[in-house]
Amino acid sequence: MGRDNTILSGKPLRFIASGVLLVNGLFPALWILFTSLKSEAELTVRPITWFPHAPTAGNYLRAFSDQPLHLFLFNSFMVALISTLLTLFVSVLAAYALARLDLRFRGLILGAIIAVSTFPLVTLLVPLFEVMRTLNLLNSWTALILPYAVLSLPVCTLMLVSFFEGIPRDLENAAMIDGCTRLGALFRVVVPLSAPGVFTAGILAFVNAWDEFLLALSFNSNPALRTLPVGIQLYQGEFSFPWPVISAALVVGIVPVAILIVIFQERVVSGLTTGAIKG
């Protein structure tokens, strides 16, 4: 009876915690969506209106006409996609080496990866800028693709190590007996079996690159190469802040990531839960 009472008494707390997390996650997105459908006059009325009284799609039209939003989206998508593919390729090789090879300083390497992943981005800004300037890569997609891939590597590598360690070595040995090389066994056996982890790592890398602002602002001054986070700040004027238009641009920027997560939702959830259990 005591145990049952404890379980029952814990349910309200779980509901409250779930409600807080739900509100914390959904309220900002819903507020941005509602703001994007309001006129500027309605946005300034008092008391505040939670829902738009006269929803309008004009803010979305202005988002594309006031600034080249389609160009910002294209640049962000290409940079995020290429950096994600590069991140996955390198992290798969690194994770496989850590999970399968008898490395002498494996623990030290894992510790270094964890330590590197904790560095604040602002502390890396100047060294990365100097490297890009020395390599003459500023004002190019490459100036963002390479840093984004490097910054996502630690987390993706650590995530994939836990997945690769859970796959029996016998499967790879059988593939190599049938004629596969070690790399062939990796990409034909290990990676497909670790699909949830690979998809989760890829989405994390994509979202990190899609949302990044500091490097995109510092490394690219060419208007034709601006990414979405940098482009959105151009909607505000010296004395004006068209929040409905800015909100509309933000909604357009959120939609691709939301679609990506919805499409791969099951794999992402499976990857996160499996990785947590194995870790």
Short mmCIF file of C-alpha atoms in Angstrom, two decimals:
data_model
loop_
_atom_site.label_atom_id
_atom_site.label_comp_id
_atom_site.label_asym_id
_atom_site.label_seq_id
_atom_site.Cartn_x
_atom_site.Cartn_y
_atom_site.Cartn_z
CA MET A 1 0.00 0.00 0.00
CA GLY A 2 2.81 2.37 0.82
CA ARG A 3 4.39 1.77 -2.56
CA ASP A 4 1.06 2.32 -4.35
CA ASN A 5 0.53 5.58 -2.49
CA THR A 6 4.01 6.71 -3.49
CA ILE A 7 3.31 5.92 -7.14
CA LEU A 8 -0.07 7.68 -7.05
CA SER A 9 1.36 10.71 -5.31
CA GLY A 10 4.07 10.95 -7.94
CA LYS A 11 1.60 11.18 -10.84
CA PRO A 12 0.56 14.81 -10.22
CA LEU A 13 4.21 15.81 -10.11
CA ARG A 14 4.84 14.07 -13.42
CA PHE A 15 1.83 15.79 -14.97
CA ILE A 16 2.97 19.16 -13.68
CA ALA A 17 6.52 18.58 -14.97
CA SER A 18 5.18 17.45 -18.35
CA GLY A 19 2.93 20.53 -18.50
CA VAL A 20 5.81 22.86 -17.70
CA LEU A 21 7.99 21.28 -20.38
CA LEU A 22 5.14 21.41 -22.91
CA VAL A 23 4.44 25.08 -22.24
CA ASN A 24 8.14 25.93 -22.27
CA GLY A 25 8.61 24.19 -25.60
CA LEU A 26 5.43 25.20 -27.42
CA PHE A 27 4.59 28.66 -26.09
CA PRO A 28 7.48 30.57 -27.79
CA ALA A 29 6.75 28.91 -31.14
CA LEU A 30 3.01 29.56 -30.87
CA TRP A 31 3.60 33.16 -29.82
CA ILE A 32 5.83 33.73 -32.87
CA LEU A 33 3.19 32.12 -35.11
CA PHE A 34 0.38 34.29 -33.69
CA THR A 35 2.54 37.41 -33.98
CA SER A 36 3.28 36.64 -37.64
CA LEU A 37 -0.48 36.70 -38.34
CA LYS A 38 -1.13 40.06 -36.64
CA SER A 39 -0.94 43.54 -38.07
CA GLU A 40 1.45 46.02 -36.51
CA ALA A 41 -1.51 48.00 -35.18
CA GLU A 42 -2.92 44.97 -33.40
CA LEU A 43 0.48 44.15 -31.99
CA THR A 44 0.62 47.46 -30.11
CA VAL A 45 -2.88 47.48 -28.62
CA ARG A 46 -3.40 47.29 -24.88
CA PRO A 47 -4.30 44.94 -23.32
CA ILE A 48 -2.32 42.38 -25.30
CA THR A 49 -4.31 40.13 -27.59
CA TRP A 50 -3.21 36.52 -27.41
CA PHE A 51 -4.83 35.44 -30.66
CA PRO A 52 -4.93 37.50 -33.88
CA HIS A 53 -8.37 39.08 -34.32
CA ALA A 54 -7.90 39.55 -38.08
CA PRO A 55 -5.24 37.06 -39.26
CA THR A 56 -3.28 38.22 -42.28
CA ALA A 57 -0.75 36.55 -44.54
CA GLY A 58 0.65 39.90 -45.66
CA ASN A 59 3.57 39.62 -43.24
CA TYR A 60 4.77 36.50 -45.04
CA LEU A 61 4.60 38.29 -48.39
CA ARG A 62 6.57 41.19 -46.92
CA ALA A 63 9.12 38.76 -45.45
CA PHE A 64 9.99 37.65 -48.98
CA SER A 65 9.68 41.09 -50.62
CA ASP A 66 11.50 43.24 -48.03
CA GLN A 67 14.56 40.97 -47.99
CA PRO A 68 15.75 38.08 -50.21
CA LEU A 69 14.46 35.48 -47.76
CA HIS A 70 14.60 32.75 -50.40
CA LEU A 71 18.34 33.39 -50.78
CA PHE A 72 18.87 33.23 -47.01
CA LEU A 73 17.02 29.91 -46.89
CA PHE A 74 19.03 28.48 -49.78
CA ASN A 75 22.36 29.49 -48.25
CA SER A 76 21.41 28.09 -44.85
CA PHE A 77 20.14 24.84 -46.34
CA MET A 78 23.23 24.21 -48.46
CA VAL A 79 25.67 25.10 -45.67
CA ALA A 80 23.79 22.97 -43.13
CA LEU A 81 23.40 20.03 -45.51
CA ILE A 82 27.03 19.90 -46.64
CA SER A 83 28.40 20.40 -43.13
CA THR A 84 26.08 17.66 -41.84
CA LEU A 85 27.23 15.18 -44.48
CA LEU A 86 30.87 16.02 -43.72
CA THR A 87 30.23 15.68 -39.98
CA LEU A 88 28.58 12.27 -40.39
CA PHE A 89 31.33 10.92 -42.63
CA VAL A 90 34.15 11.93 -40.28
CA SER A 91 32.28 11.06 -37.06
CA VAL A 92 31.39 7.59 -38.38
CA LEU A 93 35.05 6.85 -39.08
CA ALA A 94 36.19 8.32 -35.75
CA ALA A 95 33.51 6.52 -33.75
CA TYR A 96 34.26 3.21 -35.44
CA ALA A 97 37.94 3.54 -34.66
CA LEU A 98 37.19 4.30 -31.01
CA ALA A 99 34.67 1.48 -30.73
CA ARG A 100 36.55 -1.27 -32.55
CA LEU A 101 40.27 -0.61 -32.72
CA ASP A 102 42.54 -1.30 -29.79
CA LEU A 103 43.75 2.25 -29.37
CA ARG A 104 46.39 2.77 -26.73
CA PHE A 105 45.06 6.11 -25.45
CA ARG A 106 41.37 5.51 -26.08
CA GLY A 107 40.28 6.88 -22.70
CA LEU A 108 42.42 9.99 -23.15
CA ILE A 109 40.98 10.56 -26.63
CA LEU A 110 37.41 10.26 -25.36
CA GLY A 111 38.20 12.65 -22.52
CA ALA A 112 39.68 15.14 -24.97
CA ILE A 113 36.57 14.91 -27.17
CA ILE A 114 34.33 15.60 -24.19
CA ALA A 115 36.53 18.51 -23.10
CA VAL A 116 36.55 20.07 -26.56
CA SER A 117 32.75 19.85 -26.79
CA THR A 118 32.45 22.10 -23.71
CA PHE A 119 34.36 25.05 -25.18
CA PRO A 120 32.14 28.15 -25.59
CA LEU A 121 31.87 29.18 -29.21
CA VAL A 122 32.86 32.77 -28.47
CA THR A 123 36.29 31.61 -27.26
CA LEU A 124 36.89 29.93 -30.63
CA LEU A 125 35.77 32.87 -32.77
CA VAL A 126 39.11 34.65 -33.10
CA PRO A 127 41.24 31.52 -33.75
CA LEU A 128 38.74 30.25 -36.33
CA PHE A 129 38.62 33.65 -38.00
CA GLU A 130 42.41 33.74 -38.26
CA VAL A 131 42.48 30.26 -39.75
CA MET A 132 39.82 31.11 -42.34
CA ARG A 133 41.59 34.36 -43.22
CA THR A 134 44.95 32.60 -43.58
CA LEU A 135 43.37 29.99 -45.86
CA ASN A 136 41.62 32.75 -47.83
CA LEU A 137 38.23 31.17 -47.18
CA LEU A 138 36.33 34.15 -45.80
CA ASN A 139 33.15 35.14 -47.65
CA SER A 140 32.46 31.62 -48.84
CA TRP A 141 30.32 28.67 -47.84
CA THR A 142 33.48 26.79 -46.92
CA ALA A 143 34.21 29.33 -44.17
CA LEU A 144 31.05 28.10 -42.42
CA ILE A 145 30.92 24.46 -43.52
CA LEU A 146 34.29 23.51 -42.03
CA PRO A 147 33.77 25.13 -38.59
CA TYR A 148 30.22 23.80 -38.33
CA ALA A 149 31.43 20.28 -39.09
CA VAL A 150 34.25 20.56 -36.56
CA LEU A 151 31.96 21.94 -33.85
CA SER A 152 29.44 19.12 -34.31
CA LEU A 153 32.01 16.33 -34.46
CA PRO A 154 32.49 15.75 -30.70
CA VAL A 155 28.81 15.21 -29.90
CA CYS A 156 28.15 13.13 -33.02
CA THR A 157 31.23 11.00 -32.44
CA LEU A 158 30.38 10.28 -28.81
CA MET A 159 26.82 9.38 -29.77
CA LEU A 160 27.92 6.98 -32.51
CA VAL A 161 30.53 5.29 -30.32
CA SER A 162 27.80 4.02 -28.00
CA PHE A 163 25.86 2.62 -30.96
CA PHE A 164 28.81 0.93 -32.60
CA GLU A 165 29.85 -0.70 -29.33
CA GLY A 166 26.42 -2.33 -29.11
CA ILE A 167 26.75 -4.11 -32.46
CA PRO A 168 28.26 -7.63 -32.26
CA ARG A 169 31.68 -7.94 -33.83
CA ASP A 170 30.64 -11.26 -35.36
CA LEU A 171 28.51 -9.46 -37.92
CA GLU A 172 31.49 -7.51 -39.20
CA ASN A 173 33.70 -10.58 -39.15
CA ALA A 174 31.14 -12.50 -41.20
CA ALA A 175 31.00 -9.66 -43.73
CA MET A 176 34.81 -9.57 -44.00
CA ILE A 177 34.92 -13.35 -44.45
CA ASP A 178 32.51 -12.91 -47.36
CA GLY A 179 34.94 -10.49 -48.99
CA CYS A 180 34.19 -7.09 -47.48
CA THR A 181 37.01 -4.85 -46.40
CA ARG A 182 36.83 -3.29 -42.96
CA LEU A 183 35.44 -0.09 -44.47
CA GLY A 184 32.98 -2.14 -46.49
CA ALA A 185 31.80 -3.88 -43.34
CA LEU A 186 31.48 -0.51 -41.63
CA PHE A 187 29.27 1.07 -44.28
CA ARG A 188 27.35 -2.07 -45.27
CA VAL A 189 26.76 -3.60 -41.84
CA VAL A 190 27.55 -1.30 -38.92
CA VAL A 191 26.13 1.98 -40.24
CA PRO A 192 22.78 0.49 -41.40
CA LEU A 193 22.34 -1.24 -38.04
CA SER A 194 23.08 2.07 -36.31
CA ALA A 195 20.61 4.03 -38.45
CA PRO A 196 18.76 5.61 -35.47
CA GLY A 197 22.01 6.96 -34.06
CA VAL A 198 23.21 8.17 -37.46
CA PHE A 199 19.93 9.99 -38.13
CA THR A 200 19.95 11.55 -34.67
CA ALA A 201 23.54 12.73 -35.04
CA GLY A 202 22.75 14.10 -38.49
CA ILE A 203 19.73 16.07 -37.29
CA LEU A 204 21.69 17.50 -34.37
CA ALA A 205 24.46 18.61 -36.72
CA PHE A 206 21.94 20.05 -39.20
CA VAL A 207 20.05 22.03 -36.55
CA ASN A 208 23.28 23.38 -35.05
CA ALA A 209 24.40 24.63 -38.47
CA TRP A 210 20.94 25.95 -39.38
CA ASP A 211 20.63 28.05 -36.20
CA GLU A 212 24.21 29.32 -35.87
CA PHE A 213 24.57 33.10 -35.93
CA LEU A 214 27.94 34.24 -34.56
CA LEU A 215 30.23 32.59 -37.12
CA ALA A 216 27.86 33.35 -40.00
CA LEU A 217 27.91 37.03 -39.06
CA SER A 218 31.69 37.18 -38.56
CA PHE A 219 32.95 35.11 -41.52
CA ASN A 220 30.65 36.31 -44.31
CA SER A 221 30.17 39.95 -45.28
CA ASN A 222 29.00 39.15 -48.81
CA PRO A 223 25.22 39.87 -49.03
CA ALA A 224 24.78 36.99 -51.49
CA LEU A 225 26.09 34.50 -48.91
CA ARG A 226 24.07 35.54 -45.86
CA THR A 227 22.42 32.71 -43.99
CA LEU A 228 18.96 32.86 -42.43
CA PRO A 229 19.93 33.88 -38.84
CA VAL A 230 22.03 36.78 -40.18
CA GLY A 231 19.45 37.75 -42.79
CA ILE A 232 16.60 38.00 -40.30
CA GLN A 233 18.33 40.81 -38.40
CA LEU A 234 18.19 42.94 -41.58
CA TYR A 235 14.41 43.35 -41.29
CA GLN A 236 14.76 45.81 -38.43
CA GLY A 237 15.48 49.41 -39.32
CA GLU A 238 17.26 52.10 -37.37
CA PHE A 239 14.05 53.24 -35.69
CA SER A 240 11.59 50.51 -36.60
CA PHE A 241 11.11 46.91 -35.55
CA PRO A 242 8.50 45.20 -37.75
CA TRP A 243 7.93 42.31 -35.36
CA PRO A 244 5.12 40.71 -37.40
CA VAL A 245 7.36 40.53 -40.47
CA ILE A 246 10.30 39.29 -38.42
CA SER A 247 8.05 36.67 -36.83
CA ALA A 248 6.89 35.56 -40.27
CA ALA A 249 10.52 35.11 -41.36
CA LEU A 250 11.21 33.15 -38.18
CA VAL A 251 8.25 30.84 -38.86
CA VAL A 252 9.54 30.23 -42.39
CA GLY A 253 12.93 29.38 -40.88
CA ILE A 254 11.44 27.01 -38.31
CA VAL A 255 9.32 25.05 -40.80
CA PRO A 256 12.17 23.15 -42.57
CA VAL A 257 13.64 21.93 -39.29
CA ALA A 258 10.21 21.01 -37.96
CA ILE A 259 9.45 19.01 -41.11
CA LEU A 260 12.80 17.26 -40.84
CA ILE A 261 12.17 16.25 -37.24
CA VAL A 262 8.60 15.09 -37.98
CA ILE A 263 9.76 12.92 -40.89
CA PHE A 264 12.49 11.24 -38.84
CA GLN A 265 10.74 11.45 -35.47
CA GLU A 266 10.73 7.72 -34.76
CA ARG A 267 14.40 7.33 -35.64
CA VAL A 268 15.37 10.36 -33.58
CA VAL A 269 13.46 9.17 -30.51
CA SER A 270 14.89 5.68 -30.92
CA GLY A 271 18.39 7.10 -31.32
CA LEU A 272 18.16 9.32 -28.25
CA THR A 273 16.66 6.66 -26.00
CA THR A 274 18.96 3.88 -27.18
CA GLY A 275 22.01 6.11 -26.85
CA ALA A 276 20.95 7.11 -23.34
CA ILE A 277 20.44 3.49 -22.29
CA LYS A 278 23.76 2.36 -23.72
CA GLY A 279 25.59 5.34 -22.26
#
